[in-house]
PDB file of C-alpha atoms in Angstrom:
ATOM      1  CA  MET A   1     -32.109 -20.171 123.839  1.00  0.00           C
ATOM      2  CA  SER A   2     -30.550 -19.839 120.422  1.00  0.00           C
ATOM      3  CA  SER A   3     -29.151 -23.132 119.267  1.00  0.00           C
ATOM      4  CA  ARG A   4     -26.636 -21.806 116.758  1.00  0.00           C
ATOM      5  CA  PHE A   5     -24.121 -18.937 116.667  1.00  0.00           C
ATOM      6  CA  ARG A   6     -22.087 -18.203 113.568  1.00  0.00           C
ATOM      7  CA  ASP A   7     -19.003 -16.101 114.301  1.00  0.00           C
ATOM      8  CA  ARG A   8     -19.217 -12.970 112.149  1.00  0.00           C
ATOM      9  CA  GLN A   9     -15.438 -12.635 112.347  1.00  0.00           C
ATOM     10  CA  VAL A  10     -15.636  -9.330 114.210  1.00  0.00           C
ATOM     11  CA  THR A  11     -12.956  -7.921 116.488  1.00  0.00           C
ATOM     12  CA  ALA A  12     -13.539  -5.933 119.637  1.00  0.00           C
ATOM     13  CA  TRP A  13     -12.651  -2.750 117.744  1.00  0.00           C
ATOM     14  CA  GLU A  14     -15.911  -3.017 115.888  1.00  0.00           C
ATOM     15  CA  PHE A  15     -17.711  -2.149 119.101  1.00  0.00           C
ATOM     16  CA  THR A  16     -15.668   0.983 119.925  1.00  0.00           C
ATOM     17  CA  ASP A  17     -17.608   3.611 118.000  1.00  0.00           C
ATOM     18  CA  GLU A  18     -19.411   4.332 121.257  1.00  0.00           C
ATOM     19  CA  VAL A  19     -17.840   3.276 124.542  1.00  0.00           C
ATOM     20  CA  LEU A  20     -19.666   3.743 127.839  1.00  0.00           C
ATOM     21  CA  VAL A  21     -17.392   4.945 130.667  1.00  0.00           C
ATOM     22  CA  HIS A  22     -17.662   6.538 134.071  1.00  0.00           C
ATOM     23  CA  CYS A  23     -17.600  10.333 133.880  1.00  0.00           C
ATOM     24  CA  PRO A  24     -14.428  11.654 135.535  1.00  0.00           C
ATOM     25  CA  ARG A  25     -16.475  14.519 137.024  1.00  0.00           C
ATOM     26  CA  CYS A  26     -19.716  12.933 138.402  1.00  0.00           C
ATOM     27  CA  ARG A  27     -19.048   9.171 138.019  1.00  0.00           C
ATOM     28  CA  GLY A  28     -22.237   8.854 136.032  1.00  0.00           C
ATOM     29  CA  ARG A  29     -22.557   7.125 132.644  1.00  0.00           C
ATOM     30  CA  ALA A  30     -20.671   9.019 129.988  1.00  0.00           C
ATOM     31  CA  VAL A  31     -19.970   8.085 126.388  1.00  0.00           C
ATOM     32  CA  LEU A  32     -16.787   8.219 124.310  1.00  0.00           C
ATOM     33  CA  VAL A  33     -17.465   8.913 120.648  1.00  0.00           C
ATOM     34  CA  PRO A  34     -15.373  10.135 117.720  1.00  0.00           C
ATOM     35  CA  PRO A  35     -15.505  13.942 117.541  1.00  0.00           C
ATOM     36  CA  PRO A  36     -17.500  15.333 114.617  1.00  0.00           C
ATOM     37  CA  GLY A  37     -15.439  15.528 111.437  1.00  0.00           C
ATOM     38  CA  THR A  38     -12.881  12.970 112.657  1.00  0.00           C
ATOM     39  CA  SER A  39     -11.509  10.747 109.917  1.00  0.00           C
ATOM     40  CA  THR A  40     -11.595   7.014 110.303  1.00  0.00           C
ATOM     41  CA  ALA A  41      -7.815   6.881 110.544  1.00  0.00           C
ATOM     42  CA  ASP A  42      -7.922   9.476 113.316  1.00  0.00           C
ATOM     43  CA  SER A  43     -10.836   8.034 115.260  1.00  0.00           C
ATOM     44  CA  ARG A  44      -8.712   5.602 117.306  1.00  0.00           C
ATOM     45  CA  TRP A  45      -6.648   8.509 118.618  1.00  0.00           C
ATOM     46  CA  ARG A  46      -9.259  11.188 119.202  1.00  0.00           C
ATOM     47  CA  ARG A  47     -12.419  10.854 121.281  1.00  0.00           C
ATOM     48  CA  ARG A  48     -15.080  13.190 122.699  1.00  0.00           C
ATOM     49  CA  LEU A  49     -16.296  12.425 126.194  1.00  0.00           C
ATOM     50  CA  VAL A  50     -19.901  13.461 126.804  1.00  0.00           C
ATOM     51  CA  CYS A  51     -21.787  13.037 130.075  1.00  0.00           C
ATOM     52  CA  PRO A  52     -25.536  13.639 129.889  1.00  0.00           C
ATOM     53  CA  ALA A  53     -25.822  13.613 133.700  1.00  0.00           C
ATOM     54  CA  CYS A  54     -23.581  16.560 134.493  1.00  0.00           C
ATOM     55  CA  GLY A  55     -23.120  18.081 131.076  1.00  0.00           C
ATOM     56  CA  HIS A  56     -19.350  17.492 131.057  1.00  0.00           C
ATOM     57  CA  ALA A  57     -17.904  17.403 127.525  1.00  0.00           C
ATOM     58  CA  GLU A  58     -14.242  17.121 126.668  1.00  0.00           C
ATOM     59  CA  ASP A  59     -12.120  16.231 123.621  1.00  0.00           C
ATOM     60  CA  LEU A  60      -9.416  13.711 124.443  1.00  0.00           C
ATOM     61  CA  THR A  61      -6.430  12.444 122.534  1.00  0.00           C
ATOM     62  CA  SER A  62      -4.715   9.156 123.162  1.00  0.00           C
ATOM     63  CA  HIS A  63      -1.070   8.668 122.310  1.00  0.00           C
ATOM     64  CA  VAL A  64      -1.258   4.896 122.747  1.00  0.00           C
ATOM     65  CA  VAL A  65      -4.117   2.756 121.549  1.00  0.00           C
ATOM     66  CA  ALA A  66      -4.569  -0.219 123.859  1.00  0.00           C
ATOM     67  CA  TYR A  67      -5.808  -3.464 122.456  1.00  0.00           C
ATOM     68  CA  PRO A  68      -9.528  -3.665 123.189  1.00  0.00           C
ATOM     69  CA  GLY A  69      -9.729  -6.368 125.755  1.00  0.00           C
ATOM     70  CA  ASN A  70      -8.050  -4.347 128.445  1.00  0.00           C
ATOM     71  CA  GLN A  71      -5.377  -6.987 128.973  1.00  0.00           C
ATOM     72  CA  GLY A  72      -5.917  -7.865 132.627  1.00  0.00           C
ATOM     73  CA  ARG A  73      -7.261  -4.440 133.680  1.00  0.00           C
ATOM     74  CA  PRO A  74     -10.956  -4.461 132.741  1.00  0.00           C
ATOM     75  CA  ASP A  75     -11.878  -2.371 135.781  1.00  0.00           C
ATOM     76  CA  LEU A  76      -9.505   0.434 134.746  1.00  0.00           C
ATOM     77  CA  CYS A  77      -9.193   0.920 131.033  1.00  0.00           C
ATOM     78  CA  ASP A  78     -11.138   2.111 128.163  1.00  0.00           C
ATOM     79  CA  PRO A  79      -9.813   0.764 124.838  1.00  0.00           C
ATOM     80  CA  PHE A  80      -8.128   4.086 124.070  1.00  0.00           C
ATOM     81  CA  ASP A  81      -5.955   4.072 127.176  1.00  0.00           C
ATOM     82  CA  LEU A  82      -7.429   7.371 128.421  1.00  0.00           C
ATOM     83  CA  GLY A  83      -7.620   6.069 131.984  1.00  0.00           C
ATOM     84  CA  LEU A  84     -11.435   6.013 132.019  1.00  0.00           C
ATOM     85  CA  ARG A  85     -13.189   3.166 133.811  1.00  0.00           C
ATOM     86  CA  LEU A  86     -15.666   1.159 131.691  1.00  0.00           C
ATOM     87  CA  PHE A  87     -19.239   1.621 132.824  1.00  0.00           C
ATOM     88  CA  LEU A  88     -20.544  -1.792 131.746  1.00  0.00           C
ATOM     89  CA  GLN A  89     -18.898  -4.283 134.044  1.00  0.00           C
ATOM     90  CA  VAL A  90     -20.235  -6.754 136.640  1.00  0.00           C
ATOM     91  CA  PRO A  91     -18.677  -9.519 138.695  1.00  0.00           C
ATOM     92  CA  CYS A  92     -19.249 -12.993 137.418  1.00  0.00           C
ATOM     93  CA  ARG A  93     -17.686 -16.290 138.578  1.00  0.00           C
ATOM     94  CA  GLY A  94     -14.902 -14.452 140.440  1.00  0.00           C
ATOM     95  CA  GLU A  95     -13.986 -12.483 137.303  1.00  0.00           C
ATOM     96  CA  VAL A  96     -15.224  -9.276 135.726  1.00  0.00           C
ATOM     97  CA  LEU A  97     -17.570  -9.469 132.769  1.00  0.00           C
ATOM     98  CA  TRP A  98     -17.475  -6.214 130.765  1.00  0.00           C
ATOM     99  CA  ALA A  99     -18.647  -4.696 127.506  1.00  0.00           C
ATOM    100  CA  PHE A 100     -18.059  -1.443 125.637  1.00  0.00           C
ATOM    101  CA  ASN A 101     -21.728  -0.764 124.869  1.00  0.00           C
ATOM    102  CA  HIS A 102     -25.108  -2.465 124.500  1.00  0.00           C
ATOM    103  CA  ALA A 103     -24.373  -3.713 120.993  1.00  0.00           C
ATOM    104  CA  HIS A 104     -21.330  -5.481 122.462  1.00  0.00           C
ATOM    105  CA  VAL A 105     -23.608  -6.992 125.180  1.00  0.00           C
ATOM    106  CA  ASP A 106     -25.983  -8.228 122.485  1.00  0.00           C
ATOM    107  CA  TYR A 107     -23.194  -9.861 120.550  1.00  0.00           C
ATOM    108  CA  LEU A 108     -21.838 -11.545 123.663  1.00  0.00           C
ATOM    109  CA  GLU A 109     -25.342 -12.730 124.555  1.00  0.00           C
ATOM    110  CA  SER A 110     -25.829 -14.320 121.136  1.00  0.00           C
ATOM    111  CA  CYS A 111     -22.516 -16.119 121.488  1.00  0.00           C
ATOM    112  CA  VAL A 112     -22.982 -17.308 125.049  1.00  0.00           C
ATOM    113  CA  ALA A 113     -26.613 -18.393 124.584  1.00  0.00           C
ATOM    114  CA  ALA A 114     -25.834 -20.691 121.669  1.00  0.00           C
ATOM    115  CA  SER A 115     -25.256 -24.391 122.206  1.00  0.00           C
ATOM    116  CA  LEU A 116     -23.509 -24.622 118.851  1.00  0.00           C
ATOM    117  CA  ARG A 117     -20.870 -22.060 117.865  1.00  0.00           C
ATOM    118  CA  GLU A 118     -19.573 -22.122 114.307  1.00  0.00           C
ATOM    119  CA  ARG A 119     -16.530 -20.382 112.955  1.00  0.00           C
ATOM    120  CA  SER A 120     -16.920 -19.075 109.499  1.00  0.00           C
ATOM    121  CA  ARG A 121     -13.919 -18.619 107.329  1.00  0.00           C
ATOM    122  CA  ARG A 122     -12.712 -15.087 106.643  1.00  0.00           C
ATOM    123  CA  PRO A 123     -12.005 -14.886 102.947  1.00  0.00           C
ATOM    124  CA  ASP A 124      -9.333 -12.231 103.484  1.00  0.00           C
ATOM    125  CA  ALA A 125      -7.506 -14.228 106.204  1.00  0.00           C
ATOM    126  CA  PRO A 126      -4.228 -15.502 104.738  1.00  0.00           C
ATOM    127  CA  ASN A 127      -3.806 -18.347 107.242  1.00  0.00           C
ATOM    128  CA  ALA A 128      -5.367 -20.133 110.211  1.00  0.00           C
ATOM    129  CA  TRP A 129      -3.830 -17.758 112.776  1.00  0.00           C
ATOM    130  CA  HIS A 130      -5.731 -14.805 111.297  1.00  0.00           C
ATOM    131  CA  ARG A 131      -8.980 -16.792 111.356  1.00  0.00           C
ATOM    132  CA  ARG A 132      -8.614 -17.482 115.070  1.00  0.00           C
ATOM    133  CA  MET A 133      -8.100 -13.803 116.052  1.00  0.00           C
ATOM    134  CA  THR A 134     -11.773 -12.869 116.334  1.00  0.00           C
ATOM    135  CA  MET A 135     -13.379 -11.492 119.452  1.00  0.00           C
ATOM    136  CA  THR A 136     -15.305 -14.695 119.927  1.00  0.00           C
ATOM    137  CA  ALA A 137     -12.128 -16.784 119.739  1.00  0.00           C
ATOM    138  CA  LYS A 138     -10.504 -14.557 122.358  1.00  0.00           C
ATOM    139  CA  LEU A 139     -13.295 -14.783 124.919  1.00  0.00           C
ATOM    140  CA  PRO A 140     -12.146 -16.440 128.123  1.00  0.00           C
ATOM    141  CA  ALA A 141     -12.988 -20.105 128.494  1.00  0.00           C
ATOM    142  CA  TRP A 142     -15.163 -19.423 131.561  1.00  0.00           C
ATOM    143  CA  VAL A 143     -17.410 -17.172 129.409  1.00  0.00           C
ATOM    144  CA  LYS A 144     -17.794 -19.783 126.694  1.00  0.00           C
ATOM    145  CA  SER A 145     -18.190 -22.806 129.013  1.00  0.00           C
ATOM    146  CA  ALA A 146     -21.608 -24.438 128.818  1.00  0.00           C
ATOM    147  CA  LYS A 147     -21.555 -25.089 132.582  1.00  0.00           C
ATOM    148  CA  ASN A 148     -21.375 -21.285 133.181  1.00  0.00           C
ATOM    149  CA  ARG A 149     -23.939 -20.360 130.515  1.00  0.00           C
ATOM    150  CA  ASP A 150     -26.805 -19.473 132.840  1.00  0.00           C
ATOM    151  CA  GLU A 151     -24.658 -17.437 135.189  1.00  0.00           C
ATOM    152  CA  VAL A 152     -22.958 -15.543 132.371  1.00  0.00           C
ATOM    153  CA  ARG A 153     -26.359 -14.829 130.775  1.00  0.00           C
ATOM    154  CA  ARG A 154     -27.625 -13.444 134.088  1.00  0.00           C
ATOM    155  CA  ALA A 155     -24.526 -11.231 134.281  1.00  0.00           C
ATOM    156  CA  LEU A 156     -25.160 -10.035 130.694  1.00  0.00           C
ATOM    157  CA  ALA A 157     -28.722  -9.164 131.686  1.00  0.00           C
ATOM    158  CA  ARG A 158     -27.333  -7.099 134.572  1.00  0.00           C
ATOM    159  CA  LEU A 159     -24.987  -5.311 132.080  1.00  0.00           C
ATOM    160  CA  ARG A 160     -27.919  -4.620 129.786  1.00  0.00           C
ATOM    161  CA  ALA A 161     -29.848  -3.049 132.683  1.00  0.00           C
ATOM    162  CA  LEU A 162     -27.018  -0.625 133.506  1.00  0.00           C
TER     163      LEU A 162
END
């Protein structure tokens, strides 16, 4: 078990370059990625869905970008509000533990496994409110609770195996 975690001041958006979702055609594991040649400014609005299982490929455009965190609907929403169900989700402690991709699972694992979590100060944050708005700060209390650590780590291992 890692004893120390230093918050890298990342937001959930930093894990959305590749989002694993259920394929709308075969319900297998598909991936949402930016289409080739998409500018960074455009990448939150345009995505390409690719399913290696059935070969389905489709370019999608979102008109509303949801906040990554799925605001109470983790079993329904991808972060682009395309109506695609996230692939990486498992029940844990009566809630749903989810991640966008395996890099997201790794980051959550490093946070949950640590007995000491340190916040580092963002040099570009103008005030304390901006420093608190990291993904780690927004994790639900049940995920960060030491008494749930073993169960959450087992759930993260199940996510990693998907």
